[in-house]
Amino acid sequence: MFQIGGFALRWYGFLIASAVIIGLNLCQWLGQKRGINPDLFNDLVIWLVVAAIPSARLYYVAFEWPRYAQHWLNIFAIWQGGIAIHGALIGGTIAILVFSRYHQLSFWNLLDVLTPAVILGQAIGRWGNFFNSEAFGAPTNLPWKLYIPFANRPPNLTSYAYFHPTFLYESVWNLGIFAILIALFFYGLRNPEKIKTGTITCVYLIGYSLGRVWIEGLRLDSLMLGPLRIAQVVSITLVLLGTAGIVWLYLLQKNLPDWSERKLVKN
């Protein structure tokens, strides 16, 4: 992005920081409407950053280990790209579980406040792929095609200059899911008997993951385990979990099992 002396501000770092700041403010606003002390999110954001960013990187490195086995110091070069949202979700969920237990908050109520901010942060963060010329799709001549510099093209596709901007597809998709989650959130405030605690989280899991299954199929740099695209396998699993949650809430008419022993937040 720019450099002053020995300090360089990278687009990835700028976008992640922007997503965190915007997400924090959004969570404080939404949390207050759900009866959660906004100051708690100042602590929670530290927990999430400490847990989510390293886990996102380690998840990526685990499936790309041959690239790092002989150059393990590159594991720490996160500004070069190479983080996986599913790794961040794993680390972040663990942090939220522990945080909700420690503060005796409703885990699902907290997640319902966080997920709109998470999907908005994902929409912002995807633009890091644009600035790093990564996470693009197959060659295309569509009007919205993306130019990829020669050095960033796959070795077998160097004769092609334009590719599907899959980062853009996912960013726009995520913004659409964000709009749906916000609409559900405020509808639930007006009609609490119709939108049960945990619904927003389940809709996030289903909505984001369906888009990821589609978009991942277009990408050329998917993390692989044998013939399987890892992101698609995980996304399908999350769709099933989200669907099971909706069935549990609305067909079985039961509350989702909560982590906290005692609720300080009334739902």
mmCIF file of C-alpha atoms in Angstrom:
data_model
loop_
_atom_site.group_PDB
_atom_site.id
_atom_site.type_symbol
_atom_site.label_atom_id
_atom_site.label_comp_id
_atom_site.label_asym_id
_atom_site.label_seq_id
_atom_site.Cartn_x
_atom_site.Cartn_y
_atom_site.Cartn_z
ATOM 1 C CA MET A 1 0.000 0.000 0.000
ATOM 2 C CA PHE A 2 2.718 2.436 1.087
ATOM 3 C CA GLN A 3 5.983 2.416 2.993
ATOM 4 C CA ILE A 4 7.528 4.900 5.425
ATOM 5 C CA GLY A 5 11.097 4.025 6.289
ATOM 6 C CA GLY A 6 11.126 0.432 7.454
ATOM 7 C CA PHE A 7 7.378 0.361 8.027
ATOM 8 C CA ALA A 8 5.195 -0.987 5.224
ATOM 9 C CA LEU A 9 1.410 -0.942 5.344
ATOM 10 C CA ARG A 10 0.053 -3.848 3.305
ATOM 11 C CA TRP A 11 -3.428 -3.997 1.854
ATOM 12 C CA TYR A 12 -4.150 -7.261 3.648
ATOM 13 C CA GLY A 13 -3.288 -5.731 7.006
ATOM 14 C CA PHE A 14 -5.239 -2.559 6.268
ATOM 15 C CA LEU A 15 -8.344 -4.485 5.218
ATOM 16 C CA ILE A 16 -8.220 -6.830 8.210
ATOM 17 C CA ALA A 17 -7.807 -3.875 10.572
ATOM 18 C CA SER A 18 -10.672 -2.037 8.864
ATOM 19 C CA ALA A 19 -12.912 -5.101 9.119
ATOM 20 C CA VAL A 20 -12.113 -5.455 12.826
ATOM 21 C CA ILE A 21 -12.863 -1.795 13.588
ATOM 22 C CA ILE A 22 -16.096 -1.751 11.579
ATOM 23 C CA GLY A 23 -17.144 -5.099 13.023
ATOM 24 C CA LEU A 24 -16.455 -3.971 16.586
ATOM 25 C CA ASN A 25 -18.623 -0.891 16.221
ATOM 26 C CA LEU A 26 -21.392 -2.907 14.585
ATOM 27 C CA CYS A 27 -21.297 -5.530 17.349
ATOM 28 C CA GLN A 28 -21.480 -2.883 20.064
ATOM 29 C CA TRP A 29 -24.520 -1.341 18.391
ATOM 30 C CA LEU A 30 -26.305 -4.644 17.797
ATOM 31 C CA GLY A 31 -25.271 -6.054 21.161
ATOM 32 C CA GLN A 32 -26.769 -3.142 23.029
ATOM 33 C CA LYS A 33 -30.078 -3.831 21.302
ATOM 34 C CA ARG A 34 -29.880 -7.466 22.470
ATOM 35 C CA GLY A 35 -29.108 -6.440 26.061
ATOM 36 C CA ILE A 36 -25.363 -7.109 25.997
ATOM 37 C CA ASN A 37 -22.981 -4.606 27.576
ATOM 38 C CA PRO A 38 -21.194 -2.952 24.600
ATOM 39 C CA ASP A 39 -17.945 -2.731 26.575
ATOM 40 C CA LEU A 40 -17.681 -6.527 26.559
ATOM 41 C CA PHE A 41 -16.959 -6.428 22.840
ATOM 42 C CA ASN A 42 -13.775 -4.434 23.463
ATOM 43 C CA ASP A 43 -12.475 -7.489 25.301
ATOM 44 C CA LEU A 44 -14.001 -10.020 22.930
ATOM 45 C CA VAL A 45 -12.394 -8.491 19.845
ATOM 46 C CA ILE A 46 -8.959 -9.122 21.388
ATOM 47 C CA TRP A 47 -9.882 -12.736 22.048
ATOM 48 C CA LEU A 48 -11.087 -13.119 18.466
ATOM 49 C CA VAL A 49 -8.050 -11.520 16.838
ATOM 50 C CA VAL A 50 -5.676 -13.615 18.948
ATOM 51 C CA ALA A 51 -7.588 -16.810 18.139
ATOM 52 C CA ALA A 52 -8.919 -16.302 14.612
ATOM 53 C CA ILE A 53 -5.975 -14.869 12.679
ATOM 54 C CA PRO A 54 -3.379 -17.476 13.756
ATOM 55 C CA SER A 55 -5.873 -20.320 13.265
ATOM 56 C CA ALA A 56 -6.765 -18.982 9.809
ATOM 57 C CA ARG A 57 -3.088 -19.018 8.888
ATOM 58 C CA LEU A 58 -2.334 -22.418 10.413
ATOM 59 C CA TYR A 59 -5.349 -23.955 8.678
ATOM 60 C CA TYR A 60 -4.040 -22.688 5.336
ATOM 61 C CA VAL A 61 -0.470 -23.795 6.032
ATOM 62 C CA ALA A 62 -1.620 -27.279 7.081
ATOM 63 C CA PHE A 63 -3.065 -27.921 3.623
ATOM 64 C CA GLU A 64 -0.184 -26.216 1.817
ATOM 65 C CA TRP A 65 2.593 -27.712 3.919
ATOM 66 C CA PRO A 66 4.906 -28.673 0.999
ATOM 67 C CA ARG A 67 5.229 -24.927 0.245
ATOM 68 C CA TYR A 68 6.373 -24.178 3.789
ATOM 69 C CA ALA A 69 8.250 -27.313 4.843
ATOM 70 C CA GLN A 70 11.602 -25.983 3.628
ATOM 71 C CA HIS A 71 10.840 -22.320 4.325
ATOM 72 C CA TRP A 72 8.998 -22.433 7.633
ATOM 73 C CA LEU A 73 9.700 -18.767 8.438
ATOM 74 C CA ASN A 74 7.311 -17.918 5.606
ATOM 75 C CA ILE A 75 4.538 -19.237 7.830
ATOM 76 C CA PHE A 76 4.681 -15.888 9.623
ATOM 77 C CA ALA A 77 4.558 -13.817 6.398
ATOM 78 C CA ILE A 78 0.799 -13.413 6.573
ATOM 79 C CA TRP A 79 0.953 -10.123 4.629
ATOM 80 C CA GLN A 80 1.799 -12.173 1.534
ATOM 81 C CA GLY A 81 -1.644 -13.742 1.703
ATOM 82 C CA GLY A 82 -2.661 -17.254 2.583
ATOM 83 C CA ILE A 83 -5.329 -17.340 5.266
ATOM 84 C CA ALA A 84 -8.457 -19.489 5.314
ATOM 85 C CA ILE A 85 -11.787 -18.233 6.621
ATOM 86 C CA HIS A 86 -12.779 -21.690 7.828
ATOM 87 C CA GLY A 87 -9.690 -21.751 10.019
ATOM 88 C CA ALA A 88 -10.657 -18.345 11.388
ATOM 89 C CA LEU A 89 -14.181 -19.595 12.116
ATOM 90 C CA ILE A 90 -12.811 -22.567 14.049
ATOM 91 C CA GLY A 91 -10.492 -20.431 16.156
ATOM 92 C CA GLY A 92 -13.090 -17.715 16.624
ATOM 93 C CA THR A 93 -15.798 -20.162 17.700
ATOM 94 C CA ILE A 94 -13.529 -21.664 20.343
ATOM 95 C CA ALA A 95 -12.739 -18.167 21.629
ATOM 96 C CA ILE A 96 -16.450 -17.277 21.777
ATOM 97 C CA LEU A 97 -17.249 -20.505 23.625
ATOM 98 C CA VAL A 98 -14.665 -19.743 26.289
ATOM 99 C CA PHE A 99 -15.609 -16.052 26.444
ATOM 100 C CA SER A 100 -19.331 -16.754 26.843
ATOM 101 C CA ARG A 101 -18.584 -19.293 29.561
ATOM 102 C CA TYR A 102 -16.285 -16.906 31.394
ATOM 103 C CA HIS A 103 -18.780 -14.031 31.296
ATOM 104 C CA GLN A 104 -21.826 -16.321 31.689
ATOM 105 C CA LEU A 105 -23.435 -15.045 28.503
ATOM 106 C CA SER A 106 -25.750 -16.871 26.156
ATOM 107 C CA PHE A 107 -23.471 -18.372 23.514
ATOM 108 C CA TRP A 108 -26.130 -18.266 20.789
ATOM 109 C CA ASN A 109 -27.264 -14.753 21.616
ATOM 110 C CA LEU A 110 -23.660 -13.623 21.365
ATOM 111 C CA LEU A 111 -23.209 -15.422 18.039
ATOM 112 C CA ASP A 112 -26.380 -13.840 16.651
ATOM 113 C CA VAL A 113 -24.849 -10.432 17.347
ATOM 114 C CA LEU A 114 -21.461 -11.383 15.931
ATOM 115 C CA THR A 115 -22.404 -13.127 12.680
ATOM 116 C CA PRO A 116 -23.595 -10.001 10.805
ATOM 117 C CA ALA A 117 -20.263 -8.373 11.638
ATOM 118 C CA VAL A 118 -18.390 -11.520 10.610
ATOM 119 C CA ILE A 119 -20.007 -11.733 7.165
ATOM 120 C CA LEU A 120 -19.438 -8.011 6.613
ATOM 121 C CA GLY A 121 -15.793 -8.470 7.589
ATOM 122 C CA GLN A 122 -15.526 -11.348 5.119
ATOM 123 C CA ALA A 123 -16.916 -9.118 2.365
ATOM 124 C CA ILE A 124 -14.273 -6.498 3.168
ATOM 125 C CA GLY A 125 -11.421 -8.959 3.616
ATOM 126 C CA ARG A 126 -11.974 -10.598 0.225
ATOM 127 C CA TRP A 127 -10.597 -7.461 -1.418
ATOM 128 C CA GLY A 128 -7.198 -8.447 -0.075
ATOM 129 C CA ASN A 129 -7.267 -11.179 -2.730
ATOM 130 C CA PHE A 130 -7.712 -8.479 -5.370
ATOM 131 C CA PHE A 131 -4.673 -6.501 -4.261
ATOM 132 C CA ASN A 132 -2.582 -9.681 -3.992
ATOM 133 C CA SER A 133 -3.850 -11.028 -7.362
ATOM 134 C CA GLU A 134 -4.890 -14.315 -5.784
ATOM 135 C CA ALA A 135 -7.999 -16.471 -5.259
ATOM 136 C CA PHE A 136 -9.204 -15.923 -8.829
ATOM 137 C CA GLY A 137 -11.124 -18.317 -11.036
ATOM 138 C CA ALA A 138 -10.786 -19.854 -14.466
ATOM 139 C CA PRO A 139 -9.960 -17.796 -17.580
ATOM 140 C CA THR A 140 -12.879 -15.800 -18.947
ATOM 141 C CA ASN A 141 -13.791 -13.069 -21.418
ATOM 142 C CA LEU A 142 -16.843 -11.845 -19.513
ATOM 143 C CA PRO A 143 -17.219 -8.046 -19.258
ATOM 144 C CA TRP A 144 -16.242 -8.111 -15.550
ATOM 145 C CA LYS A 145 -13.120 -10.198 -16.182
ATOM 146 C CA LEU A 146 -10.102 -9.573 -13.957
ATOM 147 C CA TYR A 147 -6.595 -8.966 -15.293
ATOM 148 C CA ILE A 148 -3.962 -11.053 -13.514
ATOM 149 C CA PRO A 149 -0.258 -10.140 -13.863
ATOM 150 C CA PHE A 150 1.870 -12.754 -15.597
ATOM 151 C CA ALA A 151 3.795 -13.604 -12.411
ATOM 152 C CA ASN A 152 0.575 -14.525 -10.572
ATOM 153 C CA ARG A 153 -0.924 -16.778 -13.244
ATOM 154 C CA PRO A 154 -0.899 -20.573 -12.865
ATOM 155 C CA PRO A 155 2.012 -22.112 -14.815
ATOM 156 C CA ASN A 156 -0.350 -23.906 -17.193
ATOM 157 C CA LEU A 157 -2.432 -20.774 -17.887
ATOM 158 C CA THR A 158 0.188 -18.103 -18.505
ATOM 159 C CA SER A 159 -1.177 -17.449 -21.994
ATOM 160 C CA TYR A 160 -4.435 -16.185 -20.457
ATOM 161 C CA ALA A 161 -4.595 -12.669 -19.066
ATOM 162 C CA TYR A 162 -8.163 -12.440 -17.741
ATOM 163 C CA PHE A 163 -9.838 -14.597 -15.119
ATOM 164 C CA HIS A 164 -13.046 -14.841 -13.088
ATOM 165 C CA PRO A 165 -12.884 -12.370 -10.149
ATOM 166 C CA THR A 166 -14.091 -14.937 -7.629
ATOM 167 C CA PHE A 167 -13.110 -12.649 -4.765
ATOM 168 C CA LEU A 168 -15.687 -10.168 -6.106
ATOM 169 C CA TYR A 169 -18.373 -12.829 -6.417
ATOM 170 C CA GLU A 170 -17.865 -13.815 -2.801
ATOM 171 C CA SER A 171 -17.691 -10.234 -1.567
ATOM 172 C CA VAL A 172 -21.003 -9.363 -3.248
ATOM 173 C CA TRP A 173 -22.582 -12.624 -2.062
ATOM 174 C CA ASN A 174 -21.474 -11.888 1.503
ATOM 175 C CA LEU A 175 -22.955 -8.399 1.351
ATOM 176 C CA GLY A 176 -26.253 -9.969 0.337
ATOM 177 C CA ILE A 177 -26.113 -12.374 3.290
ATOM 178 C CA PHE A 178 -25.237 -9.435 5.544
ATOM 179 C CA ALA A 179 -28.393 -7.622 4.421
ATOM 180 C CA ILE A 180 -30.482 -10.729 5.154
ATOM 181 C CA LEU A 181 -28.961 -11.163 8.625
ATOM 182 C CA ILE A 182 -29.511 -7.513 9.532
ATOM 183 C CA ALA A 183 -33.121 -7.728 8.340
ATOM 184 C CA LEU A 184 -33.647 -10.858 10.464
ATOM 185 C CA PHE A 185 -31.992 -9.202 13.448
ATOM 186 C CA PHE A 186 -34.301 -6.200 13.486
ATOM 187 C CA TYR A 187 -37.351 -8.277 12.602
ATOM 188 C CA GLY A 188 -36.498 -10.409 15.619
ATOM 189 C CA LEU A 189 -36.314 -7.348 17.849
ATOM 190 C CA ARG A 190 -39.858 -6.422 16.833
ATOM 191 C CA ASN A 191 -41.134 -10.007 16.849
ATOM 192 C CA PRO A 192 -39.039 -11.942 19.403
ATOM 193 C CA GLU A 193 -41.516 -14.826 19.460
ATOM 194 C CA LYS A 194 -40.938 -15.482 15.731
ATOM 195 C CA ILE A 195 -37.133 -15.303 15.482
ATOM 196 C CA LYS A 196 -35.558 -17.626 18.026
ATOM 197 C CA THR A 197 -32.098 -17.239 19.488
ATOM 198 C CA GLY A 198 -29.608 -18.968 17.190
ATOM 199 C CA THR A 199 -31.624 -18.411 14.014
ATOM 200 C CA ILE A 200 -29.327 -15.695 12.676
ATOM 201 C CA THR A 201 -26.292 -17.901 13.244
ATOM 202 C CA CYS A 202 -27.916 -20.837 11.432
ATOM 203 C CA VAL A 203 -28.921 -18.634 8.492
ATOM 204 C CA TYR A 204 -25.327 -17.364 8.331
ATOM 205 C CA LEU A 205 -23.983 -20.925 8.191
ATOM 206 C CA ILE A 206 -26.402 -21.891 5.424
ATOM 207 C CA GLY A 207 -26.220 -18.679 3.383
ATOM 208 C CA TYR A 208 -22.470 -18.143 3.426
ATOM 209 C CA SER A 209 -21.675 -21.802 2.869
ATOM 210 C CA LEU A 210 -23.994 -22.227 -0.125
ATOM 211 C CA GLY A 211 -22.236 -19.343 -1.843
ATOM 212 C CA ARG A 212 -18.834 -20.737 -0.954
ATOM 213 C CA VAL A 213 -19.669 -24.150 -2.437
ATOM 214 C CA TRP A 214 -20.535 -22.482 -5.751
ATOM 215 C CA ILE A 215 -17.658 -19.987 -5.835
ATOM 216 C CA GLU A 216 -15.039 -22.493 -4.699
ATOM 217 C CA GLY A 217 -15.841 -24.576 -7.765
ATOM 218 C CA LEU A 218 -14.635 -21.698 -9.954
ATOM 219 C CA ARG A 219 -11.327 -21.149 -8.186
ATOM 220 C CA LEU A 220 -7.969 -22.423 -9.375
ATOM 221 C CA ASP A 221 -6.150 -22.322 -6.037
ATOM 222 C CA SER A 222 -8.432 -24.341 -3.778
ATOM 223 C CA LEU A 223 -6.903 -26.128 -0.810
ATOM 224 C CA MET A 224 -7.108 -29.815 -1.703
ATOM 225 C CA LEU A 225 -7.107 -33.110 0.141
ATOM 226 C CA GLY A 226 -6.670 -35.666 -2.595
ATOM 227 C CA PRO A 227 -9.439 -34.993 -5.151
ATOM 228 C CA LEU A 228 -11.566 -33.010 -2.689
ATOM 229 C CA ARG A 229 -11.795 -29.242 -2.394
ATOM 230 C CA ILE A 230 -11.539 -28.734 1.354
ATOM 231 C CA ALA A 231 -13.618 -25.547 1.408
ATOM 232 C CA GLN A 232 -16.500 -27.273 -0.369
ATOM 233 C CA VAL A 233 -16.472 -30.214 2.029
ATOM 234 C CA VAL A 234 -16.427 -27.919 5.063
ATOM 235 C CA SER A 235 -19.085 -25.648 3.550
ATOM 236 C CA ILE A 236 -21.456 -28.544 2.855
ATOM 237 C CA THR A 237 -20.956 -29.671 6.455
ATOM 238 C CA LEU A 238 -21.824 -26.177 7.695
ATOM 239 C CA VAL A 239 -24.951 -26.086 5.505
ATOM 240 C CA LEU A 240 -26.071 -29.347 7.122
ATOM 241 C CA LEU A 241 -25.325 -28.015 10.618
ATOM 242 C CA GLY A 242 -27.205 -24.787 9.938
ATOM 243 C CA THR A 243 -30.156 -26.707 8.512
ATOM 244 C CA ALA A 244 -30.169 -29.022 11.533
ATOM 245 C CA GLY A 245 -30.261 -25.947 13.762
ATOM 246 C CA ILE A 246 -33.289 -24.534 11.940
ATOM 247 C CA VAL A 247 -35.068 -27.903 12.184
ATOM 248 C CA TRP A 248 -34.241 -28.069 15.896
ATOM 249 C CA LEU A 249 -35.560 -24.559 16.526
ATOM 250 C CA TYR A 250 -38.691 -24.500 14.393
ATOM 251 C CA LEU A 251 -39.816 -28.074 13.730
ATOM 252 C CA LEU A 252 -38.834 -29.630 17.042
ATOM 253 C CA GLN A 253 -39.595 -26.353 18.856
ATOM 254 C CA LYS A 254 -36.550 -26.643 21.110
ATOM 255 C CA ASN A 255 -33.873 -24.160 22.140
ATOM 256 C CA LEU A 256 -30.335 -24.813 20.957
ATOM 257 C CA PRO A 257 -28.086 -26.268 23.677
ATOM 258 C CA ASP A 258 -26.211 -23.382 25.268
ATOM 259 C CA TRP A 259 -22.713 -23.289 26.671
ATOM 260 C CA SER A 260 -23.425 -21.014 29.633
ATOM 261 C CA GLU A 261 -24.684 -22.343 32.947
ATOM 262 C CA ARG A 262 -26.587 -19.168 33.705
ATOM 263 C CA LYS A 263 -27.893 -16.510 31.284
ATOM 264 C CA LEU A 264 -27.173 -12.914 32.090
ATOM 265 C CA VAL A 265 -28.932 -11.979 28.854
ATOM 266 C CA LYS A 266 -32.649 -12.539 28.536
ATOM 267 C CA ASN A 267 -33.715 -13.690 25.082
#
